[in-house]
Amino acid sequence: MDRFVANYTLRLDSKGRVSIPAPYRSILGRDGFDGLYCYPALDRPAIDAGGNALMAEIEALIARYAPFSEAREQFAIALYGTSETLKTDGEGRMILSDTLKAHAGITDAVAFVGLGHKFQIWEPKRFASQLAEATDQVRELRKQLGSQSTAPGARE
Amino acid sequence: MDRFVANYTLRLDSKGRVSIPAPYRSILGRDGFDGLYCYPALDRPAIDAGGNALMAEIEALIARYAPFSEAREQFAIALYGTSETLKTDGEGRMILSDTLKAHAGITDAVAFVGLGHKFQIWEPKRFASQLAEATDQVRELRKQLGSQSTAPGARE
DNA sequence: TGGGACTATATGGGCGTCAATGGAATCGCC
DNA sequence: GGCGATTCCATTGACGCCCATATAGTCCCA
């Protein structure tokens, strides 16, 4: 299966449009999705985005609960209620809603970050610091790993 | 299959009319439903609404119980008995009945909230707090899922 | 191997159409 | 003949769609 990888930083034009990186577009195309399915990430100032694969994932999560059950309604409100299917124009651009931009703190540029089956959209500066933090953590973890004689396996 | 997603807040005009969001209208149209099937949500200050798909779901729910059983009668009364089929005007607007507006506490604006196979209509402020609650619950559940070794599609 | 043509991607802008909303006009029932 | 309800028309702002330009990477060919 195709995966979203790498990261790209692109600018919004005066009308708030952003090009979806061409590599991502072709993956979405093969996924058979016209447009872009996205929603605010739960505990990060970022936007989760993808195609049918991502939507199926959300659906599976909700489908585990019986119709009309309390839990299902709550999930549906939080997940479907905040999801959007953005249209793309002939040039492969989209327009982020104000809600999404506010959640991620996006103003005039965005960073697309591939996460495999989906990708995230960040405000570039926030992504940079997020990436630095993640890198630090990995570096720290490597130090610990390096001092061990046996293969990793222990958590923390 | 098309799903109701995202949320839109629209205002009632002086005659109590509200536009049904265009994306929802097109889904209802494809569903082959003229008008809007709706009823007060069972345990929330909101209105459940949809088309043929929603009606079929309710029918399936009721059909699970034996004819003339107490449960079936109760469900039928609660759901069918309170359902309404609202007409839409040429511009895709509807007029909520006083009963429905009272149930949801609606006065001069409403929030349409996509839940996949159906959507709900809320008083905007109430929806905001409900959404916050639902999001917290999902976030909490995701933590639990994240601690499992085989996490099903958890929302990042 | 270096240069030039070509292609594709990102970006900018103009314009027509549609959606949301407001109000007027018409029809119906009492 | 009122009065509410329904249908029709008007406005405005946003959005979709189209075309233009630039820049970078690629390919071809001398």
Short mmCIF file of C-alpha atoms (C1' of nucleotides) in Angstrom, two decimals:
data_model
loop_
_atom_site.label_atom_id
_atom_site.label_comp_id
_atom_site.label_asym_id
_atom_site.label_seq_id
_atom_site.Cartn_x
_atom_site.Cartn_y
_atom_site.Cartn_z
CA MET A 1 0.00 0.00 0.00
CA ASP A 2 1.19 3.50 -0.73
CA ARG A 3 2.31 5.53 2.22
CA PHE A 4 2.59 9.20 2.93
CA VAL A 5 6.21 10.07 3.68
CA ALA A 6 8.52 13.09 3.88
CA ASN A 7 7.47 16.59 4.77
CA TYR A 8 6.81 19.66 2.67
CA THR A 9 6.30 23.26 3.63
CA LEU A 10 4.02 25.26 1.35
CA ARG A 11 2.50 28.69 1.50
CA LEU A 12 -1.11 29.80 1.47
CA ASP A 13 -2.01 32.29 -1.24
CA SER A 14 -4.10 35.41 -0.77
CA LYS A 15 -7.27 33.37 -1.05
CA GLY A 16 -6.19 30.88 1.55
CA ARG A 17 -5.42 28.13 -0.92
CA VAL A 18 -2.61 25.59 -0.47
CA SER A 19 -1.34 23.04 -2.91
CA ILE A 20 -1.42 19.49 -1.64
CA PRO A 21 2.08 18.09 -2.32
CA ALA A 22 2.08 16.20 -5.59
CA PRO A 23 3.30 12.92 -4.06
CA TYR A 24 0.38 13.01 -1.63
CA ARG A 25 -2.03 13.84 -4.40
CA SER A 26 -1.06 10.79 -6.36
CA ILE A 27 -1.54 8.56 -3.30
CA LEU A 28 -4.95 10.06 -2.67
CA GLY A 29 -5.78 9.53 -6.30
CA ARG A 30 -4.91 5.87 -6.17
CA ASP A 31 -6.97 5.62 -2.99
CA GLY A 32 -9.92 6.68 -5.10
CA PHE A 33 -10.73 9.71 -2.99
CA ASP A 34 -11.72 12.96 -4.57
CA GLY A 35 -10.89 15.68 -2.11
CA LEU A 36 -9.34 15.39 1.32
CA TYR A 37 -10.77 13.90 4.49
CA CYS A 38 -9.46 15.68 7.58
CA TYR A 39 -10.11 16.57 11.20
CA PRO A 40 -8.32 18.28 14.09
CA ALA A 41 -5.84 15.94 15.77
CA LEU A 42 -6.95 15.05 19.26
CA ASP A 43 -4.05 16.18 21.38
CA ARG A 44 -1.80 18.08 19.06
CA PRO A 45 -2.15 21.42 17.33
CA ALA A 46 -2.27 19.68 13.97
CA ILE A 47 -4.71 18.43 11.39
CA ASP A 48 -5.01 14.78 10.47
CA ALA A 49 -5.67 14.20 6.79
CA GLY A 50 -6.04 11.33 4.37
CA GLY A 51 -8.39 9.53 2.05
CA ASN A 52 -10.62 6.50 2.16
CA ALA A 53 -8.17 4.56 4.29
CA LEU A 54 -8.36 7.16 7.04
CA MET A 55 -12.10 7.45 6.80
CA ALA A 56 -12.46 3.68 7.06
CA GLU A 57 -10.34 3.77 10.17
CA ILE A 58 -12.67 6.26 11.81
CA GLU A 59 -15.68 4.32 10.71
CA ALA A 60 -14.31 1.10 12.18
CA LEU A 61 -13.75 2.86 15.47
CA ILE A 62 -17.35 4.02 15.62
CA ALA A 63 -18.84 0.83 14.22
CA ARG A 64 -17.70 -1.08 17.27
CA TYR A 65 -20.56 0.46 19.18
CA ALA A 66 -24.21 -0.35 18.71
CA PRO A 67 -26.42 2.11 16.85
CA PHE A 68 -28.13 4.56 19.20
CA SER A 69 -25.83 3.63 22.08
CA GLU A 70 -24.52 6.45 24.21
CA ALA A 71 -20.90 5.72 23.40
CA ARG A 72 -21.51 5.68 19.70
CA GLU A 73 -23.18 9.04 19.71
CA GLN A 74 -20.33 10.56 21.68
CA PHE A 75 -17.79 9.15 19.30
CA ALA A 76 -19.71 10.23 16.28
CA ILE A 77 -19.98 13.78 17.59
CA ALA A 78 -16.29 14.02 18.37
CA LEU A 79 -15.06 12.29 15.22
CA TYR A 80 -17.58 12.78 12.42
CA GLY A 81 -18.81 16.05 13.86
CA THR A 82 -15.38 17.62 13.55
CA SER A 83 -14.35 15.95 10.31
CA GLU A 84 -14.48 17.74 7.00
CA THR A 85 -14.15 16.62 3.43
CA LEU A 86 -12.31 19.41 1.69
CA LYS A 87 -12.65 19.82 -2.04
CA THR A 88 -9.66 20.30 -4.25
CA ASP A 89 -9.54 22.53 -7.30
CA GLY A 90 -8.17 21.63 -10.70
CA GLU A 91 -4.62 22.38 -9.56
CA GLY A 92 -4.80 20.14 -6.51
CA ARG A 93 -5.28 22.93 -4.00
CA MET A 94 -7.57 23.01 -0.99
CA ILE A 95 -8.88 25.61 1.42
CA LEU A 96 -8.66 24.88 5.12
CA SER A 97 -11.67 25.91 7.17
CA ASP A 98 -11.25 28.55 9.85
CA THR A 99 -11.89 25.92 12.49
CA LEU A 100 -9.03 23.75 11.28
CA LYS A 101 -6.66 26.68 10.87
CA ALA A 102 -7.46 27.86 14.38
CA HIS A 103 -6.84 24.44 15.87
CA ALA A 104 -3.39 24.22 14.30
CA GLY A 105 -2.53 27.92 14.59
CA ILE A 106 -2.08 28.17 10.85
CA THR A 107 -1.83 31.58 9.23
CA ASP A 108 0.14 31.83 6.01
CA ALA A 109 2.05 28.56 5.58
CA VAL A 110 1.70 24.90 6.44
CA ALA A 111 3.92 21.86 6.83
CA PHE A 112 2.68 18.55 5.43
CA VAL A 113 4.06 15.61 7.38
CA GLY A 114 3.71 12.06 6.14
CA LEU A 115 2.73 9.50 8.76
CA GLY A 116 2.22 6.43 6.63
CA HIS A 117 -1.47 5.82 6.07
CA LYS A 118 -2.31 9.44 6.77
CA PHE A 119 -0.50 12.75 7.01
CA GLN A 120 -0.65 15.76 9.27
CA ILE A 121 -0.78 19.45 8.56
CA TRP A 122 1.11 21.74 10.93
CA GLU A 123 1.97 25.36 11.37
CA PRO A 124 5.64 25.24 10.22
CA LYS A 125 7.23 26.70 13.36
CA ARG A 126 5.26 24.45 15.63
CA PHE A 127 6.22 21.49 13.55
CA ALA A 128 9.87 22.44 13.75
CA SER A 129 9.83 22.50 17.53
CA GLN A 130 7.75 19.36 17.67
CA LEU A 131 10.27 17.67 15.46
CA ALA A 132 13.18 18.91 17.56
CA GLU A 133 11.53 17.57 20.66
CA ALA A 134 10.92 14.22 19.07
CA THR A 135 14.49 14.09 17.84
CA ASP A 136 15.80 14.83 21.32
CA GLN A 137 13.74 12.04 22.74
CA VAL A 138 14.99 9.61 20.19
CA ARG A 139 18.58 10.71 20.75
CA GLU A 140 18.16 10.22 24.47
CA LEU A 141 16.65 6.84 23.92
CA ARG A 142 19.53 5.83 21.71
CA LYS A 143 22.01 6.69 24.43
CA GLN A 144 20.24 4.36 26.77
CA LEU A 145 20.09 1.69 24.15
CA GLY A 146 23.75 2.09 23.40
CA SER A 147 24.74 1.42 27.00
CA GLN A 148 22.80 -1.77 27.14
CA SER A 149 24.36 -5.00 26.19
CA THR A 150 21.18 -6.72 25.19
CA ALA A 151 18.51 -5.88 22.68
CA PRO A 152 15.95 -3.29 23.61
CA GLY A 153 12.66 -4.40 24.97
CA ALA A 154 12.27 -2.68 28.29
CA ARG A 155 10.01 0.33 28.26
CA GLU A 156 11.64 3.29 29.92
CA MET B 1 -21.55 5.58 0.91
CA ASP B 2 -22.00 9.23 1.62
CA ARG B 3 -21.81 10.30 5.20
CA PHE B 4 -22.85 13.38 7.06
CA VAL B 5 -19.72 15.02 8.42
CA ALA B 6 -18.52 18.39 9.74
CA ASN B 7 -20.65 20.92 11.53
CA TYR B 8 -22.26 24.14 10.37
CA THR B 9 -23.88 26.91 12.35
CA LEU B 10 -26.68 28.76 10.59
CA ARG B 11 -29.19 31.37 11.66
CA LEU B 12 -32.95 31.32 11.62
CA ASP B 13 -34.55 34.21 9.79
CA SER B 14 -37.49 36.24 11.02
CA LYS B 15 -39.91 33.59 9.81
CA GLY B 16 -38.12 30.76 11.52
CA ARG B 17 -36.57 29.36 8.38
CA VAL B 18 -33.12 27.72 8.29
CA SER B 19 -31.12 26.56 5.32
CA ILE B 20 -30.06 22.94 5.44
CA PRO B 21 -26.30 22.96 4.69
CA ALA B 22 -25.72 22.31 1.01
CA PRO B 23 -23.50 19.24 1.57
CA TYR B 24 -26.27 17.63 3.62
CA ARG B 25 -28.84 18.52 1.02
CA SER B 26 -26.92 16.73 -1.67
CA ILE B 27 -26.60 13.61 0.49
CA LEU B 28 -30.31 13.65 1.22
CA GLY B 29 -30.95 14.10 -2.47
CA ARG B 30 -28.86 11.07 -3.40
CA ASP B 31 -30.67 9.17 -0.67
CA GLY B 32 -33.84 9.85 -2.58
CA PHE B 33 -35.56 11.63 0.25
CA ASP B 34 -37.61 14.73 -0.31
CA GLY B 35 -37.77 16.69 2.90
CA LEU B 36 -36.20 15.85 6.23
CA TYR B 37 -37.02 13.02 8.60
CA CYS B 38 -36.44 14.04 12.20
CA TYR B 39 -37.33 13.47 15.83
CA PRO B 40 -36.09 14.61 19.26
CA ALA B 41 -32.93 12.75 20.28
CA LEU B 42 -33.63 10.28 23.04
CA ASP B 43 -31.41 11.55 25.81
CA ARG B 44 -29.97 14.78 24.53
CA PRO B 45 -31.27 18.27 23.91
CA ALA B 46 -30.86 17.77 20.18
CA ILE B 47 -32.78 16.73 17.11
CA ASP B 48 -31.90 13.67 15.09
CA ALA B 49 -32.36 14.13 11.38
CA GLY B 50 -31.73 12.26 8.17
CA GLY B 51 -33.33 10.56 5.21
CA ASN B 52 -34.23 7.06 4.16
CA ALA B 53 -31.08 5.59 5.69
CA LEU B 54 -32.06 6.88 9.12
CA MET B 55 -35.60 5.65 8.77
CA ALA B 56 -34.35 2.21 7.80
CA GLU B 57 -32.08 2.15 10.80
CA ILE B 58 -34.92 2.90 13.14
CA GLU B 59 -37.04 0.29 11.53
CA ALA B 60 -34.27 -2.27 11.99
CA LEU B 61 -33.93 -1.30 15.64
CA ILE B 62 -37.61 -1.84 16.27
CA ALA B 63 -37.77 -5.00 14.21
CA ARG B 64 -35.36 -6.71 16.56
CA TYR B 65 -38.12 -6.97 19.12
CA ALA B 66 -41.05 -9.35 18.82
CA PRO B 67 -44.29 -7.89 17.52
CA PHE B 68 -46.57 -6.73 20.33
CA SER B 69 -43.74 -6.99 22.85
CA GLU B 70 -43.59 -4.25 25.41
CA ALA B 71 -40.15 -3.11 24.29
CA ARG B 72 -41.26 -2.82 20.71
CA GLU B 73 -44.25 -0.72 21.59
CA GLN B 74 -42.14 1.56 23.71
CA PHE B 75 -39.57 2.06 20.98
CA ALA B 76 -42.25 2.65 18.42
CA ILE B 77 -43.89 5.29 20.56
CA ALA B 78 -40.63 7.03 21.43
CA LEU B 79 -39.30 7.07 17.90
CA TYR B 80 -42.14 6.87 15.42
CA GLY B 81 -44.55 8.70 17.67
CA THR B 82 -42.37 11.77 17.88
CA SER B 83 -41.03 11.77 14.34
CA GLU B 84 -41.82 14.47 11.86
CA THR B 85 -41.18 14.82 8.17
CA LEU B 86 -40.33 18.43 7.53
CA LYS B 87 -40.82 19.96 4.12
CA THR B 88 -38.16 22.03 2.47
CA ASP B 89 -38.79 25.08 0.33
CA GLY B 90 -37.30 25.80 -3.06
CA GLU B 91 -34.11 27.14 -1.49
CA GLY B 92 -33.53 24.10 0.68
CA ARG B 93 -34.82 25.67 3.88
CA MET B 94 -37.01 24.09 6.54
CA ILE B 95 -39.05 25.25 9.50
CA LEU B 96 -38.60 23.43 12.79
CA SER B 97 -41.76 22.73 14.76
CA ASP B 98 -42.16 24.37 18.15
CA THR B 99 -41.93 20.95 19.77
CA LEU B 100 -38.55 20.26 18.24
CA LYS B 101 -37.23 23.72 18.98
CA ALA B 102 -38.34 23.42 22.60
CA HIS B 103 -36.66 20.05 23.00
CA ALA B 104 -33.34 21.40 21.80
CA GLY B 105 -33.67 24.86 23.29
CA ILE B 106 -33.32 26.46 19.90
CA THR B 107 -34.10 30.15 19.46
CA ASP B 108 -32.34 32.02 16.68
CA ALA B 109 -29.52 29.78 15.45
CA VAL B 110 -28.74 26.10 15.08
CA ALA B 111 -25.69 23.90 14.69
CA PHE B 112 -25.89 21.03 12.22
CA VAL B 113 -23.62 18.18 13.29
CA GLY B 114 -22.77 15.28 11.01
CA LEU B 115 -22.81 11.85 12.64
CA GLY B 116 -22.23 9.69 9.59
CA HIS B 117 -25.54 8.08 8.74
CA LYS B 118 -27.56 10.89 10.26
CA PHE B 119 -27.00 14.36 11.63
CA GLN B 120 -28.13 16.28 14.67
CA ILE B 121 -29.42 19.78 15.14
CA TRP B 122 -28.30 21.60 18.28
CA GLU B 123 -28.55 24.96 19.92
CA PRO B 124 -25.03 26.25 19.14
CA LYS B 125 -23.88 26.92 22.70
CA ARG B 126 -25.09 23.56 23.94
CA PHE B 127 -23.34 21.88 21.06
CA ALA B 128 -20.07 23.55 21.95
CA SER B 129 -20.09 22.14 25.46
CA GLN B 130 -21.31 18.77 24.30
CA LEU B 131 -18.49 18.60 21.79
CA ALA B 132 -15.93 19.41 24.46
CA GLU B 133 -17.28 16.60 26.60
CA ALA B 134 -17.33 14.10 23.77
CA THR B 135 -13.79 15.02 22.77
CA ASP B 136 -12.56 14.46 26.31
CA GLN B 137 -14.14 11.04 26.36
CA VAL B 138 -12.58 10.03 23.09
CA ARG B 139 -9.21 11.32 24.21
CA GLU B 140 -9.53 9.30 27.39
CA LEU B 141 -10.43 6.17 25.49
CA ARG B 142 -7.57 6.67 23.12
CA LYS B 143 -5.17 6.67 26.04
CA GLN B 144 -6.47 3.29 27.06
CA LEU B 145 -6.20 1.96 23.56
CA GLY B 146 -2.71 3.35 23.25
CA SER B 147 -1.53 1.31 26.22
CA GLN B 148 -2.60 -1.92 24.56
CA SER B 149 -0.17 -3.88 22.51
CA THR B 150 -2.49 -4.19 19.55
CA ALA B 151 -4.10 -0.85 19.29
CA PRO B 152 -6.91 -0.64 16.80
CA GLY B 153 -6.95 2.42 14.64
CA ALA B 154 -6.46 4.95 17.32
CA ARG B 155 -6.79 8.55 16.35
CA GLU B 156 -3.43 10.24 16.55
"C1'" DT C 1 29.35 16.31 -20.29
"C1'" DG C 2 27.29 20.65 -20.65
"C1'" DG C 3 23.54 23.24 -22.32
"C1'" DG C 4 18.99 23.88 -23.76
"C1'" DA C 5 14.23 22.45 -24.33
"C1'" DC C 6 10.51 20.44 -21.94
"C1'" DT C 7 7.50 19.02 -18.26
"C1'" DA C 8 5.42 19.30 -13.93
"C1'" DT C 9 4.60 21.65 -9.77
"C1'" DA C 10 3.62 25.56 -7.12
"C1'" DT C 11 1.46 29.95 -7.13
"C1'" DG C 12 -1.31 34.14 -8.61
"C1'" DG C 13 -5.48 36.20 -10.27
"C1'" DG C 14 -10.18 36.88 -12.83
"C1'" DC C 15 -14.83 35.65 -13.31
"C1'" DG C 16 -19.07 33.11 -13.24
"C1'" DT C 17 -22.01 30.36 -10.30
"C1'" DC C 18 -24.00 28.84 -6.09
"C1'" DA C 19 -25.34 29.13 -1.33
"C1'" DA C 20 -27.21 31.64 2.50
"C1'" DT C 21 -30.27 35.06 3.65
"C1'" DG C 22 -33.88 38.64 3.33
"C1'" DG C 23 -38.07 40.21 1.69
"C1'" DA C 24 -42.18 40.47 -1.42
"C1'" DA C 25 -46.04 38.21 -3.53
"C1'" DT C 26 -49.42 34.64 -3.78
"C1'" DC C 27 -52.35 31.03 -2.03
"C1'" DG C 28 -54.91 28.86 1.47
"C1'" DC C 29 -57.91 28.34 5.38
"C1'" DC C 30 -60.75 30.11 8.76
"C1'" DG D 1 -61.39 39.90 4.25
"C1'" DG D 2 -57.48 38.92 7.66
"C1'" DC D 3 -53.74 36.04 8.82
"C1'" DG D 4 -50.64 32.43 8.50
"C1'" DA D 5 -48.21 29.58 5.42
"C1'" DT D 6 -45.99 28.68 1.15
"C1'" DT D 7 -43.82 30.03 -3.23
"C1'" DC D 8 -41.15 33.14 -5.79
"C1'" DC D 9 -37.64 36.72 -6.52
"C1'" DA D 10 -33.40 39.67 -5.04
"C1'" DT D 11 -28.90 40.53 -2.86
"C1'" DT D 12 -24.37 39.62 -1.38
"C1'" DG D 13 -20.55 37.26 -0.39
"C1'" DA D 14 -18.04 33.06 -0.86
"C1'" DC D 15 -16.45 29.43 -3.58
"C1'" DG D 16 -15.44 26.62 -7.90
"C1'" DC D 17 -13.43 26.74 -12.17
"C1'" DC D 18 -10.51 28.45 -15.62
"C1'" DC D 19 -6.28 30.47 -17.44
"C1'" DA D 20 -1.59 32.59 -16.74
"C1'" DT D 21 3.18 32.59 -14.85
"C1'" DA D 22 7.30 31.11 -12.61
"C1'" DT D 23 10.59 27.92 -11.00
"C1'" DA D 24 12.77 23.68 -10.59
"C1'" DG D 25 13.84 19.30 -11.93
"C1'" DT D 26 14.37 16.06 -15.95
"C1'" DC D 27 15.38 14.50 -20.29
"C1'" DC D 28 17.47 14.83 -24.72
"C1'" DC D 29 20.93 15.89 -27.78
"C1'" DA D 30 24.92 17.82 -29.58
#
